[in-house]
Short mmCIF file of C-alpha atoms in Angstrom, two decimals:
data_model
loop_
_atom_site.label_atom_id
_atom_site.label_comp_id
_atom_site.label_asym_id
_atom_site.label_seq_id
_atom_site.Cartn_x
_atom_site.Cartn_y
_atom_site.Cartn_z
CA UNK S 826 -7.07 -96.85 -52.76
CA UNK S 827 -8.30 -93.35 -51.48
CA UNK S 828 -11.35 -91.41 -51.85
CA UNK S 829 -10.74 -88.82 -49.42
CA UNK S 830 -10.80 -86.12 -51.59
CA UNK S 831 -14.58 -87.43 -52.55
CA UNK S 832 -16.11 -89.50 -49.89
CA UNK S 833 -16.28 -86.96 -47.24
CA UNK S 834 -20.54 -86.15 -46.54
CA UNK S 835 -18.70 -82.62 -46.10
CA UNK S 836 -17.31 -82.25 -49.09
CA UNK S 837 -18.00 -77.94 -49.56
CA UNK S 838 -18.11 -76.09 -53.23
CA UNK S 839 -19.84 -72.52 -53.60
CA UNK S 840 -21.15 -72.90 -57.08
CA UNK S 841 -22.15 -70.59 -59.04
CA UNK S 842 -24.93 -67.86 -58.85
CA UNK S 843 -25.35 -64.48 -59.13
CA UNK S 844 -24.18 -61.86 -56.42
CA UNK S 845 -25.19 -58.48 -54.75
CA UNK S 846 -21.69 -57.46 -55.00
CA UNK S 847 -21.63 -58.53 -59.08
CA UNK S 848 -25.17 -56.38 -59.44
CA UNK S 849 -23.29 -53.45 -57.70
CA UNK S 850 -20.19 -53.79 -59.71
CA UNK S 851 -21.78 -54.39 -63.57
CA UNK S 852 -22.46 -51.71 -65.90
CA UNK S 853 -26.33 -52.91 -65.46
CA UNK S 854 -28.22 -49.36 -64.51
CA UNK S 855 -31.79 -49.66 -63.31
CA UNK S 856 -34.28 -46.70 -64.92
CA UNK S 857 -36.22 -45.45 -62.30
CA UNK S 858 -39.40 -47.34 -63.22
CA UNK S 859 -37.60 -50.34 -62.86
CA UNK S 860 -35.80 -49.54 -59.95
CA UNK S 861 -38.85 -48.47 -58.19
CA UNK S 862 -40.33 -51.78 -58.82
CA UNK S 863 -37.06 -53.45 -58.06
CA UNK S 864 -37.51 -51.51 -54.29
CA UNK S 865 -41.08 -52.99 -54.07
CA UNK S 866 -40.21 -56.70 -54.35
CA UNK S 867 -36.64 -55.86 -52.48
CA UNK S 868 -38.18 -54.10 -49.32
CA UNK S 869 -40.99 -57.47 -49.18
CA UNK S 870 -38.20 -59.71 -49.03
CA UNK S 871 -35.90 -57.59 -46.78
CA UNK S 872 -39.19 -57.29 -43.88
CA UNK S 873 -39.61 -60.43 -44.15
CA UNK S 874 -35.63 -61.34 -43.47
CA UNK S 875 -36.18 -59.25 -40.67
CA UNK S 876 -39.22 -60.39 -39.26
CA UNK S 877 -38.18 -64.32 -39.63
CA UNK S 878 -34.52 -63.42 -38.05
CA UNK S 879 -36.72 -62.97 -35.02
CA UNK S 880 -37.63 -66.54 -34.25
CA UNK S 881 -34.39 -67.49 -34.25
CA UNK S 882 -33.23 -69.37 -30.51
CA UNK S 883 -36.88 -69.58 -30.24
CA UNK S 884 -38.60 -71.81 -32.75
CA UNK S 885 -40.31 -74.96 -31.58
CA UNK S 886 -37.07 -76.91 -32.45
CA UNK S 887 -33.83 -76.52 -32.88
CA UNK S 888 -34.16 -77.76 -36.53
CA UNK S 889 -37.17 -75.18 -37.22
CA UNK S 890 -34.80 -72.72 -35.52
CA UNK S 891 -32.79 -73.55 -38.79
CA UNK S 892 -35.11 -73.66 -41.33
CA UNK S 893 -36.34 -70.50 -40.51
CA UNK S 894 -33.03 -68.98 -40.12
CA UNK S 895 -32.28 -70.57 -43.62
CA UNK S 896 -35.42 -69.06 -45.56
CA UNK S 897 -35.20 -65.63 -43.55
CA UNK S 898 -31.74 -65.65 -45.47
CA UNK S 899 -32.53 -66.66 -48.58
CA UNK S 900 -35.07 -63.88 -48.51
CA UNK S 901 -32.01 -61.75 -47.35
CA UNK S 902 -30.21 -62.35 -50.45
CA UNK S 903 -33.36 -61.77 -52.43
CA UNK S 904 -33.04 -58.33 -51.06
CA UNK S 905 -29.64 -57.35 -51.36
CA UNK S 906 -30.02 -58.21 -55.06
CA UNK S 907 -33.12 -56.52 -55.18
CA UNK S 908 -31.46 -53.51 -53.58
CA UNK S 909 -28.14 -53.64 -55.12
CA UNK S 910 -30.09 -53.17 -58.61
CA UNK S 911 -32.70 -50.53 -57.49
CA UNK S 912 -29.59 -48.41 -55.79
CA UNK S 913 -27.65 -48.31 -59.51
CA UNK S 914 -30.50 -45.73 -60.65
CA UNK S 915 -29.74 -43.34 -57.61
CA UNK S 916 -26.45 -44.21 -57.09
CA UNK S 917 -27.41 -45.68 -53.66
CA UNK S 918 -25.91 -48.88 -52.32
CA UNK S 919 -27.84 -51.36 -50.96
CA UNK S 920 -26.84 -50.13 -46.99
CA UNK S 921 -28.13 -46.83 -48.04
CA UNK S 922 -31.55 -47.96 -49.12
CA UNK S 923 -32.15 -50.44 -46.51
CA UNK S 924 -30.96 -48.40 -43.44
CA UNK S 925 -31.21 -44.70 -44.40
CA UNK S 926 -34.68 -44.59 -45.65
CA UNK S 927 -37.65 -43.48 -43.54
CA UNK S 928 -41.07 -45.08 -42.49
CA UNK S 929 -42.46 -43.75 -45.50
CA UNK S 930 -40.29 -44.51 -48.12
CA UNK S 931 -40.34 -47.87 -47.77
CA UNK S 932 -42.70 -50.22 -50.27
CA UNK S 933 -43.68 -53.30 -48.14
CA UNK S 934 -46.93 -55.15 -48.09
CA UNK S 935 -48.73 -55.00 -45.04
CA UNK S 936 -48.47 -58.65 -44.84
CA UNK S 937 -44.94 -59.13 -44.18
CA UNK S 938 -44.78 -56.31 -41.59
CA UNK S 939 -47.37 -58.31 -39.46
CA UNK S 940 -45.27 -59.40 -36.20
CA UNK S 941 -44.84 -63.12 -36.22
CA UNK S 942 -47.35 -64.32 -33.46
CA UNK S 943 -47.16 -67.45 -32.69
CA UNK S 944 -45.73 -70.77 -34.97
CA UNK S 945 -49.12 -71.06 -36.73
CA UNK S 946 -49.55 -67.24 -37.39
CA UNK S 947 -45.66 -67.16 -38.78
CA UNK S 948 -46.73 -70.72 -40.86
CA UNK S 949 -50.02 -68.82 -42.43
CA UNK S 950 -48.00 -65.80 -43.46
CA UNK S 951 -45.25 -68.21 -45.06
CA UNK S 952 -48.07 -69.68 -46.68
CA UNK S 953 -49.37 -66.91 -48.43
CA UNK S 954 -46.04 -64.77 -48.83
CA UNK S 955 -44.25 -67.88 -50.53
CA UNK S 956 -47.60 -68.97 -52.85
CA UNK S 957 -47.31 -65.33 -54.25
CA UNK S 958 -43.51 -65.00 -54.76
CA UNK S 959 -43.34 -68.50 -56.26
CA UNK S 960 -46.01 -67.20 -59.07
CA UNK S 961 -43.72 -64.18 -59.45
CA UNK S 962 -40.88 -65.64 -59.52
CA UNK S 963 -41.52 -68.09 -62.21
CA UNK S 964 -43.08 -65.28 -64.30
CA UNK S 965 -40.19 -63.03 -63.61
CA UNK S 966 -37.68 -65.29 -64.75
CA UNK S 967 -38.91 -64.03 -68.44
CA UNK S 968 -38.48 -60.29 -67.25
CA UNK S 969 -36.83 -58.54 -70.64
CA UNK S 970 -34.46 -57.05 -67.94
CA UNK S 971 -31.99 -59.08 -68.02
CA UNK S 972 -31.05 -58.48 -64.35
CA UNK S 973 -34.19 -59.08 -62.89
CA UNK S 974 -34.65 -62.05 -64.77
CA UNK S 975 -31.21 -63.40 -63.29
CA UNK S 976 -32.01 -62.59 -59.68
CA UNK S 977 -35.75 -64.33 -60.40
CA UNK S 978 -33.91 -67.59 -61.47
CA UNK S 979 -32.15 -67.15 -58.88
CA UNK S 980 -35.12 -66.10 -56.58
CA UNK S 981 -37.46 -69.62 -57.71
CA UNK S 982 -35.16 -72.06 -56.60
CA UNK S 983 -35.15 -71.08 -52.61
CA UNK S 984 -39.09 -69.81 -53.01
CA UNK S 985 -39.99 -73.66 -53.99
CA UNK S 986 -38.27 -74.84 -51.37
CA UNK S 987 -40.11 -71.85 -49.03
CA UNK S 988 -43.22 -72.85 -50.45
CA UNK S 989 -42.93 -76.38 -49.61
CA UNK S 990 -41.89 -75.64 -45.97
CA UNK S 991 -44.98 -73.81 -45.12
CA UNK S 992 -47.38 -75.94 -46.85
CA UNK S 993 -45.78 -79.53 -45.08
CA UNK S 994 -46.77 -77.41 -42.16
CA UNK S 995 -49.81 -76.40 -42.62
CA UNK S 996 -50.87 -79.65 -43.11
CA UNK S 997 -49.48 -80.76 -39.97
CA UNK S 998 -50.74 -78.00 -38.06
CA UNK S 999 -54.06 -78.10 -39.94
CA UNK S 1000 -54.32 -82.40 -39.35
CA UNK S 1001 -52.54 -82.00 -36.10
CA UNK S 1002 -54.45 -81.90 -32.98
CA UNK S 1003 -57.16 -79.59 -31.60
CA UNK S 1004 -54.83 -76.90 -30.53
CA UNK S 1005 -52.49 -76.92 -33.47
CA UNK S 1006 -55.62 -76.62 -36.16
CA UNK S 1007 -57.33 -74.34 -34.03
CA UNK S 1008 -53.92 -72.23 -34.26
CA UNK S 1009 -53.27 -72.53 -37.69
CA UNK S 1010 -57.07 -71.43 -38.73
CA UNK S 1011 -56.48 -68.49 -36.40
CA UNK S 1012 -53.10 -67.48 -38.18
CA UNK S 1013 -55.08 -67.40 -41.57
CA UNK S 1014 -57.97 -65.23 -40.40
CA UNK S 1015 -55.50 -62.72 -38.55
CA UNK S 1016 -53.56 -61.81 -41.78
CA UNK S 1017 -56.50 -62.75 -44.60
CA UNK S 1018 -57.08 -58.99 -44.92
CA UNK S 1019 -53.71 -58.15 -46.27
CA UNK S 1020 -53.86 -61.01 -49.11
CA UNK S 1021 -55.41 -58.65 -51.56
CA UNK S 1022 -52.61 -55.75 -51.55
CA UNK S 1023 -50.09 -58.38 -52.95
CA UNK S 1024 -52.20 -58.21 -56.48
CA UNK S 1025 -53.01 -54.78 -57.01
CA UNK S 1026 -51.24 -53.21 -59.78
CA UNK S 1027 -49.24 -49.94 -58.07
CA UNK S 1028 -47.81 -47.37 -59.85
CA UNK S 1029 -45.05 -47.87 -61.24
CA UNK S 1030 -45.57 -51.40 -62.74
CA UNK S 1031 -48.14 -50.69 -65.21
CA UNK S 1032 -45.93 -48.86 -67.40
CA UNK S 1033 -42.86 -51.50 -66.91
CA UNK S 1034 -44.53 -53.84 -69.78
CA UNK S 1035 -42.52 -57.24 -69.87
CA UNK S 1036 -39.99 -56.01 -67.51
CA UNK S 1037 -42.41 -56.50 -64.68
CA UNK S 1038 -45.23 -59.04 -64.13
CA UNK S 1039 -48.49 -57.14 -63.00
CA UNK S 1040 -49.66 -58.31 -59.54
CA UNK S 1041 -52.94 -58.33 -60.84
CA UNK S 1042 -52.16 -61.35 -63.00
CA UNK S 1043 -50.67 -63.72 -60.20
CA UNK S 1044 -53.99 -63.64 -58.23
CA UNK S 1045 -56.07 -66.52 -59.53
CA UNK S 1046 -52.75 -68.62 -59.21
CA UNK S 1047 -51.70 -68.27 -55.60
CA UNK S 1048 -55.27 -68.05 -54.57
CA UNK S 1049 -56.01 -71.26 -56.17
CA UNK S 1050 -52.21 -72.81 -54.61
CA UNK S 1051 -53.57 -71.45 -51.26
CA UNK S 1052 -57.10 -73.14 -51.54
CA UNK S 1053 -55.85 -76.33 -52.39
CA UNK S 1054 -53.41 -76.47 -49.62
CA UNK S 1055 -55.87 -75.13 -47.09
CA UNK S 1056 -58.24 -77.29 -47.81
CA UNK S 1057 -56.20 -80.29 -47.56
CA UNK S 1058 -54.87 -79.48 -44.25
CA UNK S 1059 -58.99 -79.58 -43.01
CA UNK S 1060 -59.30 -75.71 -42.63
CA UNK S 1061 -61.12 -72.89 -44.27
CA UNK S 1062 -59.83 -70.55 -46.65
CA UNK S 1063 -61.35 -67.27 -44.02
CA UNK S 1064 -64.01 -64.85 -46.03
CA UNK S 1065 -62.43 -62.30 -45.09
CA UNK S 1066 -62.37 -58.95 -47.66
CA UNK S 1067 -58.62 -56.97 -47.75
CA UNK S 1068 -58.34 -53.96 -45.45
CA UNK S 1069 -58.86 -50.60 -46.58
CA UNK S 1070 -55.28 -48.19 -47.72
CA UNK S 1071 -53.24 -51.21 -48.76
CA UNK S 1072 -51.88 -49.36 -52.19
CA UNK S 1073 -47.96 -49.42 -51.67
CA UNK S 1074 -48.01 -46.26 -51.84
CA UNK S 1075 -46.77 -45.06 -48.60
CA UNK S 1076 -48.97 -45.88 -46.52
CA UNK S 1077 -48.33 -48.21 -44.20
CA UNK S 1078 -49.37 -51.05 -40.88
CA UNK S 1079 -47.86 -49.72 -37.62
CA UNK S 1080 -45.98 -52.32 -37.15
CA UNK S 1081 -43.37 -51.36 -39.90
CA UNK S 1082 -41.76 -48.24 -37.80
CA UNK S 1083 -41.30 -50.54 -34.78
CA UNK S 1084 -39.56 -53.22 -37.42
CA UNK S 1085 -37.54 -50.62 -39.26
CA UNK S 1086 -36.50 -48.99 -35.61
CA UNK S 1087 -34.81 -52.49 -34.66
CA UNK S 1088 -33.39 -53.17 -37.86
CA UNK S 1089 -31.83 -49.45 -38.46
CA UNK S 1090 -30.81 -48.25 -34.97
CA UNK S 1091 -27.28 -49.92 -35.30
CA UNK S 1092 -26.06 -48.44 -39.20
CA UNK S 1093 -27.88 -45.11 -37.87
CA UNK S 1094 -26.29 -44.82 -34.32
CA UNK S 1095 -22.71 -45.49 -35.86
CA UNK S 1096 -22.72 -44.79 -40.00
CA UNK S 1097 -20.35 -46.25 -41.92
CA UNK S 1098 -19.50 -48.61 -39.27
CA UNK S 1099 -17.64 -51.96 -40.46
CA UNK S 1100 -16.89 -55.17 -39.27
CA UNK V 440 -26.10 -100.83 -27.49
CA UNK V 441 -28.75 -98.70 -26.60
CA UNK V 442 -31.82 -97.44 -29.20
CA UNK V 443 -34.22 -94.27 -28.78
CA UNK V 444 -37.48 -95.27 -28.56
CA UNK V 445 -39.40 -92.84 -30.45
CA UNK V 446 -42.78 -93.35 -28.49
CA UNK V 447 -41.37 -92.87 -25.57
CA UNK V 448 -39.95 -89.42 -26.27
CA UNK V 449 -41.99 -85.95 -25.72
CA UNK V 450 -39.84 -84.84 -28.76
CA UNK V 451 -39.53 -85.64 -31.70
CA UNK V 452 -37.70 -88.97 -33.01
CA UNK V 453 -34.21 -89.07 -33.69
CA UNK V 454 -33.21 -89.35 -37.36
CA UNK V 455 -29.90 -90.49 -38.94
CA UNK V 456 -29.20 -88.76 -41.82
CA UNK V 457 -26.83 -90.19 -45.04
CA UNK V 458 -25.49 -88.08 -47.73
CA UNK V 459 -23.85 -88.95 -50.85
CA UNK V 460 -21.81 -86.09 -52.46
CA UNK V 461 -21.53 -87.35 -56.11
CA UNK V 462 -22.75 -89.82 -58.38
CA UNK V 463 -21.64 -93.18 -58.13
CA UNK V 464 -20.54 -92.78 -54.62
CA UNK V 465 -22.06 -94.12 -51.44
CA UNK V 466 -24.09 -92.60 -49.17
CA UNK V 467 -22.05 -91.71 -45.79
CA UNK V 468 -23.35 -91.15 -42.23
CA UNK V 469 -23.45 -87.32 -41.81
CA UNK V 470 -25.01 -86.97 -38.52
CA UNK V 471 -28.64 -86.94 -36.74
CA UNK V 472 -31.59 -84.86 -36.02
CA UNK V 473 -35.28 -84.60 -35.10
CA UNK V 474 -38.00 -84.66 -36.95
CA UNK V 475 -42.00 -85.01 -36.65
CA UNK V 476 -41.90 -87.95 -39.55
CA UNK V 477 -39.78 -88.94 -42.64
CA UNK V 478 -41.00 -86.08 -45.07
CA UNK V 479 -39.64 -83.52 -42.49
CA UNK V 480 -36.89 -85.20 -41.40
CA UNK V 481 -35.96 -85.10 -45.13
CA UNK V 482 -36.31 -81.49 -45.21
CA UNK V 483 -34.88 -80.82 -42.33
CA UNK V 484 -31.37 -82.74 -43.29
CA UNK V 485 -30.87 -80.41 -46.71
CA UNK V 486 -30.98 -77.51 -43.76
CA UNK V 487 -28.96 -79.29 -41.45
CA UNK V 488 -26.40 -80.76 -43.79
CA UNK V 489 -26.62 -79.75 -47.45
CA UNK V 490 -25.99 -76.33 -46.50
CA UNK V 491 -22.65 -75.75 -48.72
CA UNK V 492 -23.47 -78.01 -51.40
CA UNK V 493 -22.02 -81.03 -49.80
CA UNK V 494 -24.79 -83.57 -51.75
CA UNK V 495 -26.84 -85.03 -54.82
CA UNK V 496 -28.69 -87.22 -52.19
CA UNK V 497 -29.65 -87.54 -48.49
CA UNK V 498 -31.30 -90.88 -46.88
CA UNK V 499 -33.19 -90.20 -43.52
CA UNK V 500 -33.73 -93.25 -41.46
CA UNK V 501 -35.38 -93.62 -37.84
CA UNK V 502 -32.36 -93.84 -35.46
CA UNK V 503 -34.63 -96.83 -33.64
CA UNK V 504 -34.09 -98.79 -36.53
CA UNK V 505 -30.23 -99.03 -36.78
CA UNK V 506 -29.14 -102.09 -35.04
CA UNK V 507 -25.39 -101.77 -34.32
CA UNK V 508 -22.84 -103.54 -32.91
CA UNK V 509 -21.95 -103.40 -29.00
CA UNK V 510 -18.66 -100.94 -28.66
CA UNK V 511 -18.00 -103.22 -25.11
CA UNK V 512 -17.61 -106.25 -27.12
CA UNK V 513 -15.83 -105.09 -30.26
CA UNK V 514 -12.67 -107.99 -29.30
CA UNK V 515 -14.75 -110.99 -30.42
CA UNK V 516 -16.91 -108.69 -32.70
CA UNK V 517 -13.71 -107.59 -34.97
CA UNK V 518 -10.61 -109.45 -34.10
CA UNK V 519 -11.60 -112.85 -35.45
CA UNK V 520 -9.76 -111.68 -39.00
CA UNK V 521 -6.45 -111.63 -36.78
CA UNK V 522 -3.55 -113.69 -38.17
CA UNK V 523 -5.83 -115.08 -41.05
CA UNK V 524 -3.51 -112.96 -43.34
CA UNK V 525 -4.62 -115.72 -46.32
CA UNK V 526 -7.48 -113.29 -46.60
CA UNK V 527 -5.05 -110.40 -48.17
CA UNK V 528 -4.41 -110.81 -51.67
CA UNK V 529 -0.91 -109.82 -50.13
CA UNK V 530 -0.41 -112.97 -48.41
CA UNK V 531 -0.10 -115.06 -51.79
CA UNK V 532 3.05 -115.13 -53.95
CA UNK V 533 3.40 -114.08 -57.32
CA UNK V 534 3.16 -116.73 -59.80
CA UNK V 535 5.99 -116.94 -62.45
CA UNK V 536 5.24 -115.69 -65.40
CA UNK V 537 2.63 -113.81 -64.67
CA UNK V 538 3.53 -109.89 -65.16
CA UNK V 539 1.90 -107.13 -64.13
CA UNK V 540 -0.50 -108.50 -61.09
#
């Protein structure tokens, strides 16, 4: 008797979930309230891709070299849906909204345009980004826009496992040795002052109703996710108050013209370039 | 055959990891992989390994605590089972009057 067809540890399937290309293609068009909001939590999630991309070849371990690689594309995906949908209410694709838009146009937090630092710094900003998009995400999963909702459900299931990765982490960093708790303290106090942007209610959210979930409302949540954790790895949740301009609104941290710079040059030095 | 010691290593411990792709299948031998302790090596196999939905299951175990067989001296090892074909169900004749065996 055979079981090759079943006993193989490499047995592949794609299953099913939704796609950037099936967002592009559906008769699903954004309003521009929506898609503005869409563009907020698509440009996080694209930065971030970005900006965890960059520790790949050089993570601690070639297996951490993979996770990260894994999450930064997860958050990837996040984005493309994220864009796909915004673009529908400009008729934009998702290319033209993540490499033809300026400095200024983007709608990234502060936090995830904060360059990675070292392992600890990239942990603590793991930490916080994935305790906030794990309360959004399992709030946005009841998003009366029926896209959104889809690319939340979607969304949850990696953000868990994100979530989980930085917190095993920070524990081990935190109940490590000397160095390692010393580092992991430091990476919380460097980017403490950006926590508070990720729950202030911007513009075009407060007049989304059910289709969005207010910022405002996830911050006793993740702040209470992020205490626990911290405080079972042995370190200090930093008193630290958030940094003045951090609206959304167009402002924005240095760093995000260097980031944008390196992730653009290539789609603007040769446009409609394809593989 | 030879183990990894663990303490001895400035790395991290080897892990073997074991998948199982369905229910009611077994769990097969995948491949290996470091890890600081069980919980990551755990995570760090559904990276490695579970990457196109290949399983419903993964076992990590410490690669020090396999104890396998010696590849030099597979001869006496395996081929002890040699010519006792009364170990096949093949090797036995049909009785009469029993159909379909």
């Amino acid at each position: 008797m055979s079981f090759a067809s079943h006993d193989s540890a490499t047995r592949q399937s794609q299953g099913e979930a939704i796609t950037a290309e099936e967002i592009a293609a559906s008769d699903a068009v954004a309003d521009e309230a929506t898609a503005r909001y869409a563009l907020i939590l698509g440009d996080d999630a694209l930065i971030l891709a970005q900006r965890l991309s960059a520790w790949i070849s050089r993570a601690p371990e070639l297996e951490e070299d993979v996770a990260l690689a894994n999450i930064a594309l997860d958050l990837l995906g996040h984005a493309r849906f994220l864009l796909s949908y915004a673009g529908t209410a400009w008729g934009k694709t998702e290319d033209d909204l993540a490499y033809f838009r300026d400095e200024e146009e983007f709608r990234s937090c502060r936090l995830v345009e904060q360059e990675n630092g070292d392992f600890g710094q990239t942990i603590a900003r793991q930490l916080i980004f994935s305790a906030y998009q794990l309360q959004l995400y399992r709030r946005l999963v009841h998003s009366t826009d029926p896209t959104l909702a889809a690319i939340a459900d979607k969304a949850l299931k990696e953000v868990r496992y994100h979530q989980d990765h930085a917190a095993q982490w920070t524990l081990r960093l935190g109940l490590g040795t000397e160095e390692s708790a010393h580092r992991m303290q430091a990476g919380l106090d460097s980017l403490w002052s950006y926590v508070e942007e990720l729950f202030i209610d911007v513009d075009p959210l407060t007049g989304l109703g059910d289709v969005a979930v207010l910022p405002s409302s996830l911050r006793e949540e993740t702040l209470s996710l992020l205490q626990e954790i911290i405080e079972q790895a042995g370190l200090t949740v930093p008193d630290i108050s958030g940094a003045y301009g951090s609206d959304r609104s167009g402002r924005f941290s240095e760093q995000r013209g260097y980031i944008l710079t390196e992730m653009q040059v290539l789609a603007r030095q040769h446009p409609g370039a394809t593989w | 055959m030879t183990s990894i010691d663990a303490a001895d290593s400035s790395s991290w411990p080897l892990w073997e990891v074991f998948i199982r792709s369905s229910r009611g299948l077994s769990h097969v031998h995948a491949g290996s992989l470091h890890a600081p302790d069980a919980t990551m090596a755990l995570r760090n196999a559904r990276d490695l390994y579970t990457r196109r939905n290949e399983g419903t299951s993964v076992w990590v175990v410490p690669a020090a605590a396999i104890m396998a067989s010696d590849p030099d001296s597979k001869g006496g090892f395996f081929e002890s089972p040699q010519g006792k074909s009364y170990r096949h169900a093949t090797y036995y004749t049909q009785s009469e009057g029993v159909k379909h065996l």
